């Protein structure tokens, strides 16, 4: 996916400060942080949105939650809590069409979200 910004970060064609990487996901800081800790956890597979998650991706999505937990510990937001958000489609606020999970913490999160 040559024109996908997240594929280009994954392929290291675009610079970012990757804080975690394994065979399935990368994580890096959001360029426009909405909380003191705001990381994006991005599957390496170019899945466009949550609507495109298939049966084959079950393990991958579970893995994202484990990585999120470990990163929450590493970045010191596990004890107070954090939010893991995936936006889907226009109304959901999705702007990048490569599935990603926002790991947000370090401040109190209001509900409902805006
Ligand atoms: P969403 O609106 O849920 O699709 O989230 C996309 C996120 O990607 C936004 O929070 C952007 O700030 C973030 N973003 C876009 N380009 C970059 C980039 N080059 N590096 C890091 N984060 C980015
Ligand atoms: Zn992509």
Short mmCIF file of N, CA and C and ligand atoms in Angstrom, two decimals:
data_model
loop_
_atom_site.label_atom_id
_atom_site.label_comp_id
_atom_site.label_asym_id
_atom_site.label_seq_id
_atom_site.Cartn_x
_atom_site.Cartn_y
_atom_site.Cartn_z
N UNK A 1 0.85 -1.20 0.00
CA UNK A 1 0.00 0.00 0.00
C UNK A 1 0.89 1.25 0.00
N UNK A 2 1.31 1.65 -1.19
CA UNK A 2 2.31 2.71 -1.32
C UNK A 2 1.87 4.06 -0.77
N UNK A 3 0.59 4.36 -0.90
CA UNK A 3 0.12 5.68 -0.50
C UNK A 3 -0.50 5.68 0.90
N UNK A 4 -0.30 4.59 1.66
CA UNK A 4 -0.85 4.52 3.02
C UNK A 4 0.21 5.01 4.02
N UNK A 5 -0.14 6.04 4.77
CA UNK A 5 0.82 6.66 5.68
C UNK A 5 1.31 5.66 6.74
N UNK A 6 0.40 4.83 7.24
CA UNK A 6 0.82 3.88 8.29
C UNK A 6 1.65 2.73 7.70
N UNK A 7 1.32 2.28 6.49
CA UNK A 7 2.17 1.27 5.84
C UNK A 7 3.58 1.84 5.65
N UNK A 8 3.65 3.11 5.31
CA UNK A 8 4.97 3.74 5.11
C UNK A 8 5.74 3.90 6.40
N UNK A 9 5.04 4.11 7.50
CA UNK A 9 5.71 4.12 8.82
C UNK A 9 6.20 2.70 9.15
N UNK A 10 5.35 1.72 8.90
CA UNK A 10 5.70 0.32 9.18
C UNK A 10 6.92 -0.10 8.34
N UNK A 11 6.94 0.35 7.08
CA UNK A 11 8.07 0.00 6.18
C UNK A 11 9.28 0.89 6.37
N UNK A 12 9.17 1.84 7.33
CA UNK A 12 10.26 2.78 7.65
C UNK A 12 10.57 3.74 6.49
N UNK A 13 9.58 3.94 5.62
CA UNK A 13 9.76 4.95 4.56
C UNK A 13 9.45 6.33 5.11
N UNK A 14 8.63 6.38 6.15
CA UNK A 14 8.37 7.63 6.87
C UNK A 14 8.91 7.44 8.28
N UNK A 15 9.62 8.46 8.75
CA UNK A 15 10.21 8.41 10.09
C UNK A 15 9.15 8.53 11.18
N UNK A 16 9.30 7.72 12.21
CA UNK A 16 8.51 7.92 13.43
C UNK A 16 9.29 7.27 14.56
N UNK A 17 8.96 7.66 15.77
CA UNK A 17 9.69 7.12 16.92
C UNK A 17 8.97 5.86 17.39
N UNK A 18 9.29 4.76 16.75
CA UNK A 18 8.62 3.51 17.11
C UNK A 18 9.01 3.10 18.53
N UNK A 19 8.00 2.91 19.38
CA UNK A 19 8.27 2.55 20.78
C UNK A 19 8.12 1.05 21.02
N UNK A 20 7.50 0.36 20.07
CA UNK A 20 7.34 -1.09 20.19
C UNK A 20 7.13 -1.67 18.79
N UNK A 21 7.71 -2.83 18.58
CA UNK A 21 7.51 -3.52 17.30
C UNK A 21 7.65 -5.02 17.51
N UNK A 22 6.77 -5.78 16.89
CA UNK A 22 6.95 -7.24 16.81
C UNK A 22 6.50 -7.69 15.42
N UNK A 23 6.29 -8.97 15.24
CA UNK A 23 5.96 -9.47 13.90
C UNK A 23 4.59 -8.98 13.42
N UNK A 24 3.74 -8.56 14.35
CA UNK A 24 2.34 -8.28 14.00
C UNK A 24 1.93 -6.82 14.08
N UNK A 25 2.58 -6.06 14.96
CA UNK A 25 2.16 -4.67 15.19
C UNK A 25 3.37 -3.76 15.37
N UNK A 26 3.13 -2.46 15.15
CA UNK A 26 4.08 -1.44 15.61
C UNK A 26 3.30 -0.46 16.48
N UNK A 27 4.02 0.28 17.32
CA UNK A 27 3.40 1.34 18.12
C UNK A 27 4.32 2.55 18.08
N UNK A 28 3.70 3.73 17.94
CA UNK A 28 4.47 4.98 17.88
C UNK A 28 3.57 6.11 18.40
N UNK A 29 4.18 7.24 18.80
CA UNK A 29 3.38 8.33 19.34
C UNK A 29 2.51 8.97 18.26
N UNK A 30 1.29 9.34 18.64
CA UNK A 30 0.43 10.09 17.72
C UNK A 30 1.05 11.48 17.50
N UNK A 31 1.03 11.93 16.26
CA UNK A 31 1.64 13.21 15.90
C UNK A 31 0.86 14.39 16.50
N UNK A 32 -0.39 14.16 16.85
CA UNK A 32 -1.25 15.20 17.41
C UNK A 32 -1.87 14.69 18.72
N UNK A 33 -1.04 14.60 19.78
CA UNK A 33 -1.48 13.90 20.99
C UNK A 33 -2.67 14.55 21.69
N UNK A 34 -3.59 13.71 22.12
CA UNK A 34 -4.79 14.17 22.81
C UNK A 34 -4.74 13.89 24.30
N UNK A 35 -3.63 13.39 24.77
CA UNK A 35 -3.44 13.07 26.20
C UNK A 35 -1.93 13.00 26.43
N UNK A 36 -1.50 13.09 27.70
CA UNK A 36 -0.06 13.02 27.98
C UNK A 36 0.60 11.77 27.38
N UNK A 37 -0.10 10.66 27.40
CA UNK A 37 0.36 9.47 26.66
C UNK A 37 -0.66 9.21 25.55
N UNK A 38 -0.21 9.25 24.32
CA UNK A 38 -1.09 8.95 23.18
C UNK A 38 -0.26 8.21 22.14
N UNK A 39 -0.41 6.89 22.18
CA UNK A 39 0.30 6.03 21.23
C UNK A 39 -0.69 5.43 20.25
N UNK A 40 -0.20 5.12 19.07
CA UNK A 40 -1.00 4.38 18.10
C UNK A 40 -0.43 2.98 17.98
N UNK A 41 -1.28 2.00 18.17
CA UNK A 41 -0.88 0.60 17.98
C UNK A 41 -1.47 0.18 16.63
N UNK A 42 -0.58 -0.19 15.72
CA UNK A 42 -1.00 -0.39 14.33
C UNK A 42 -0.61 -1.79 13.85
N UNK A 43 -1.59 -2.62 13.50
CA UNK A 43 -1.26 -3.91 12.90
C UNK A 43 -0.47 -3.72 11.61
N UNK A 44 0.51 -4.57 11.37
CA UNK A 44 1.32 -4.46 10.16
C UNK A 44 0.51 -4.79 8.90
N UNK A 45 -0.49 -5.66 9.07
CA UNK A 45 -1.35 -5.98 7.93
C UNK A 45 -2.23 -4.78 7.60
N UNK A 46 -2.32 -4.44 6.33
CA UNK A 46 -3.15 -3.30 5.92
C UNK A 46 -4.63 -3.70 5.91
N UNK A 47 -5.23 -3.61 7.09
CA UNK A 47 -6.68 -3.81 7.24
C UNK A 47 -7.26 -2.39 7.28
N UNK A 48 -8.22 -2.10 6.43
CA UNK A 48 -8.66 -0.71 6.29
C UNK A 48 -9.38 -0.17 7.51
N UNK A 49 -10.28 -0.95 8.07
CA UNK A 49 -11.07 -0.44 9.20
C UNK A 49 -11.61 -1.63 9.99
N UNK A 50 -12.22 -1.35 11.15
CA UNK A 50 -12.81 -2.46 11.91
C UNK A 50 -13.82 -3.27 11.10
N UNK A 51 -14.41 -2.64 10.10
CA UNK A 51 -15.37 -3.35 9.25
C UNK A 51 -14.70 -4.44 8.42
N UNK A 52 -13.40 -4.35 8.28
CA UNK A 52 -12.66 -5.31 7.46
C UNK A 52 -11.96 -6.39 8.27
N UNK A 53 -12.21 -6.40 9.59
CA UNK A 53 -11.64 -7.46 10.42
C UNK A 53 -12.33 -8.77 10.06
N UNK A 54 -11.52 -9.78 9.77
CA UNK A 54 -12.07 -11.08 9.40
C UNK A 54 -11.79 -12.12 10.48
N UNK A 55 -12.36 -13.29 10.28
CA UNK A 55 -12.13 -14.41 11.21
C UNK A 55 -10.63 -14.67 11.37
N UNK A 56 -9.89 -14.46 10.29
CA UNK A 56 -8.44 -14.70 10.31
C UNK A 56 -7.70 -13.73 11.24
N UNK A 57 -8.33 -12.63 11.57
CA UNK A 57 -7.66 -11.58 12.34
C UNK A 57 -7.93 -11.66 13.84
N UNK A 58 -8.68 -12.67 14.28
CA UNK A 58 -9.07 -12.75 15.70
C UNK A 58 -7.87 -12.70 16.63
N UNK A 59 -6.85 -13.47 16.29
CA UNK A 59 -5.67 -13.55 17.15
C UNK A 59 -4.93 -12.21 17.17
N UNK A 60 -4.85 -11.60 16.01
CA UNK A 60 -4.18 -10.30 15.88
C UNK A 60 -4.85 -9.26 16.77
N UNK A 61 -6.16 -9.21 16.76
CA UNK A 61 -6.88 -8.19 17.54
C UNK A 61 -6.69 -8.46 19.04
N UNK A 62 -6.71 -9.71 19.43
CA UNK A 62 -6.42 -10.04 20.83
C UNK A 62 -5.00 -9.62 21.20
N UNK A 63 -4.09 -9.84 20.29
CA UNK A 63 -2.68 -9.47 20.51
C UNK A 63 -2.55 -7.97 20.76
N UNK A 64 -3.32 -7.17 20.01
CA UNK A 64 -3.28 -5.71 20.19
C UNK A 64 -3.60 -5.36 21.65
N UNK A 65 -4.57 -6.04 22.23
CA UNK A 65 -4.94 -5.74 23.62
C UNK A 65 -3.84 -6.11 24.61
N UNK A 66 -3.12 -7.17 24.30
CA UNK A 66 -1.98 -7.55 25.16
C UNK A 66 -0.86 -6.52 25.03
N UNK A 67 -0.57 -6.11 23.78
CA UNK A 67 0.45 -5.08 23.56
C UNK A 67 0.04 -3.79 24.27
N UNK A 68 -1.23 -3.42 24.18
CA UNK A 68 -1.72 -2.19 24.84
C UNK A 68 -1.49 -2.28 26.35
N UNK A 69 -1.79 -3.39 26.93
CA UNK A 69 -1.58 -3.58 28.38
C UNK A 69 -0.11 -3.42 28.73
N UNK A 70 0.75 -4.04 27.94
CA UNK A 70 2.19 -3.96 28.22
C UNK A 70 2.72 -2.53 28.04
N UNK A 71 2.23 -1.84 27.01
CA UNK A 71 2.65 -0.45 26.80
C UNK A 71 2.11 0.46 27.90
N UNK A 72 0.90 0.17 28.36
CA UNK A 72 0.32 0.96 29.47
C UNK A 72 1.22 0.85 30.70
N UNK A 73 1.73 -0.34 30.95
CA UNK A 73 2.66 -0.54 32.08
C UNK A 73 3.95 0.22 31.83
N UNK A 74 4.49 0.07 30.62
CA UNK A 74 5.77 0.70 30.28
C UNK A 74 5.69 2.22 30.39
N UNK A 75 4.54 2.78 30.03
CA UNK A 75 4.40 4.24 30.03
C UNK A 75 3.71 4.76 31.31
N UNK A 76 3.51 3.85 32.28
CA UNK A 76 3.06 4.26 33.60
C UNK A 76 1.61 4.72 33.69
N UNK A 77 0.76 4.18 32.81
CA UNK A 77 -0.66 4.57 32.86
C UNK A 77 -1.56 3.40 33.23
N UNK A 78 -0.95 2.30 33.62
CA UNK A 78 -1.74 1.10 33.92
C UNK A 78 -2.51 1.24 35.23
N UNK A 79 -1.91 1.87 36.22
CA UNK A 79 -2.55 1.89 37.54
C UNK A 79 -3.74 2.84 37.55
N UNK A 80 -3.60 4.00 36.96
CA UNK A 80 -4.70 4.97 36.96
C UNK A 80 -5.73 4.66 35.88
N UNK A 81 -5.31 3.99 34.85
CA UNK A 81 -6.24 3.60 33.80
C UNK A 81 -5.94 4.27 32.47
N UNK A 82 -6.55 3.72 31.46
CA UNK A 82 -6.29 4.23 30.10
C UNK A 82 -7.48 3.90 29.22
N UNK A 83 -7.43 4.42 28.02
CA UNK A 83 -8.49 4.15 27.06
C UNK A 83 -7.86 3.65 25.77
N UNK A 84 -8.47 2.61 25.20
CA UNK A 84 -8.03 2.06 23.92
C UNK A 84 -9.17 2.28 22.94
N UNK A 85 -8.92 3.10 21.93
CA UNK A 85 -10.00 3.56 21.04
C UNK A 85 -9.70 3.21 19.60
N UNK A 86 -10.71 2.71 18.92
CA UNK A 86 -10.60 2.50 17.47
C UNK A 86 -11.75 3.21 16.79
N UNK A 87 -11.43 4.20 15.99
CA UNK A 87 -12.46 4.92 15.25
C UNK A 87 -12.77 4.18 13.96
N UNK A 88 -14.05 4.20 13.58
CA UNK A 88 -14.47 3.51 12.36
C UNK A 88 -15.35 4.41 11.52
N UNK A 89 -14.89 4.65 10.30
CA UNK A 89 -15.72 5.41 9.35
C UNK A 89 -15.83 6.88 9.69
N UNK A 90 -16.59 7.58 8.88
CA UNK A 90 -16.70 9.03 8.99
C UNK A 90 -17.30 9.46 10.33
N UNK A 91 -18.42 8.91 10.71
CA UNK A 91 -19.05 9.31 11.97
C UNK A 91 -18.20 8.90 13.17
N UNK A 92 -17.44 7.85 13.02
CA UNK A 92 -16.56 7.41 14.11
C UNK A 92 -15.30 8.24 14.23
N UNK A 93 -15.04 9.09 13.24
CA UNK A 93 -13.88 9.97 13.30
C UNK A 93 -12.61 9.35 12.74
N UNK A 94 -12.76 8.32 11.90
CA UNK A 94 -11.56 7.70 11.33
C UNK A 94 -11.03 8.55 10.18
N UNK A 95 -9.74 8.93 10.28
CA UNK A 95 -9.12 9.74 9.22
C UNK A 95 -8.05 8.98 8.46
N UNK A 96 -7.49 7.95 9.05
CA UNK A 96 -6.47 7.14 8.37
C UNK A 96 -7.07 5.75 8.12
N UNK A 97 -7.09 5.36 6.85
CA UNK A 97 -7.75 4.10 6.48
C UNK A 97 -6.79 2.92 6.53
N UNK A 98 -6.19 2.76 7.69
CA UNK A 98 -5.39 1.58 8.04
C UNK A 98 -5.67 1.39 9.52
N UNK A 99 -6.25 0.27 9.87
CA UNK A 99 -6.77 0.10 11.24
C UNK A 99 -5.69 0.41 12.29
N UNK A 100 -6.11 1.09 13.34
CA UNK A 100 -5.17 1.47 14.41
C UNK A 100 -5.95 1.65 15.71
N UNK A 101 -5.21 1.54 16.80
CA UNK A 101 -5.79 1.60 18.14
C UNK A 101 -5.09 2.71 18.89
N UNK A 102 -5.86 3.70 19.33
CA UNK A 102 -5.30 4.81 20.11
C UNK A 102 -5.20 4.36 21.56
N UNK A 103 -3.99 4.40 22.12
CA UNK A 103 -3.79 4.14 23.55
C UNK A 103 -3.59 5.49 24.23
N UNK A 104 -4.58 5.87 25.03
CA UNK A 104 -4.61 7.21 25.64
C UNK A 104 -4.58 7.09 27.16
N UNK A 105 -3.77 7.93 27.79
CA UNK A 105 -3.73 7.92 29.26
C UNK A 105 -2.95 9.09 29.80
N UNK A 106 -2.92 9.16 31.13
CA UNK A 106 -2.19 10.25 31.79
C UNK A 106 -3.08 11.41 32.14
N UNK A 107 -4.36 11.30 31.86
CA UNK A 107 -5.35 12.28 32.31
C UNK A 107 -6.69 11.56 32.44
N UNK A 108 -7.63 12.19 33.17
CA UNK A 108 -8.95 11.60 33.31
C UNK A 108 -9.71 11.72 31.98
N UNK A 109 -10.30 10.63 31.55
CA UNK A 109 -11.06 10.61 30.29
C UNK A 109 -12.53 10.82 30.58
N UNK A 110 -13.12 11.77 29.91
CA UNK A 110 -14.55 12.00 30.12
C UNK A 110 -15.38 11.00 29.30
N UNK A 111 -16.62 10.90 29.70
CA UNK A 111 -17.58 10.06 28.96
C UNK A 111 -18.92 10.77 28.92
N UNK A 112 -19.63 10.86 27.82
CA UNK A 112 -19.28 10.27 26.54
C UNK A 112 -18.18 11.05 25.83
N UNK A 113 -17.47 10.37 24.93
CA UNK A 113 -16.45 11.07 24.14
C UNK A 113 -17.13 12.06 23.18
N UNK A 114 -16.39 13.02 22.70
CA UNK A 114 -16.96 14.05 21.83
C UNK A 114 -17.36 13.53 20.48
P1 LIG B 1 -8.06 8.43 13.34
O1 LIG B 1 -8.59 9.84 13.23
O2 LIG B 1 -8.71 7.59 14.38
O3 LIG B 1 -8.04 7.76 11.98
O4 LIG B 1 -6.56 8.57 13.83
C1 LIG B 1 -5.51 8.88 12.98
C2 LIG B 1 -4.44 9.43 13.87
O5 LIG B 1 -3.21 9.37 13.17
C3 LIG B 1 -4.65 10.89 14.27
O6 LIG B 1 -4.77 10.97 15.68
C4 LIG B 1 -3.41 11.60 13.74
O7 LIG B 1 -2.95 12.60 14.61
C5 LIG B 1 -2.43 10.45 13.59
N1 LIG B 1 -1.38 10.61 12.60
C6 LIG B 1 -1.51 10.98 11.31
N2 LIG B 1 -0.32 10.98 10.69
C7 LIG B 1 0.60 10.59 11.61
C8 LIG B 1 2.02 10.38 11.59
N3 LIG B 1 2.75 10.60 10.49
N4 LIG B 1 2.61 9.99 12.74
C9 LIG B 1 1.90 9.79 13.85
N5 LIG B 1 0.55 9.94 13.93
C10 LIG B 1 -0.09 10.34 12.84
ZN1 LIG B 2 -1.66 0.67 5.31
#
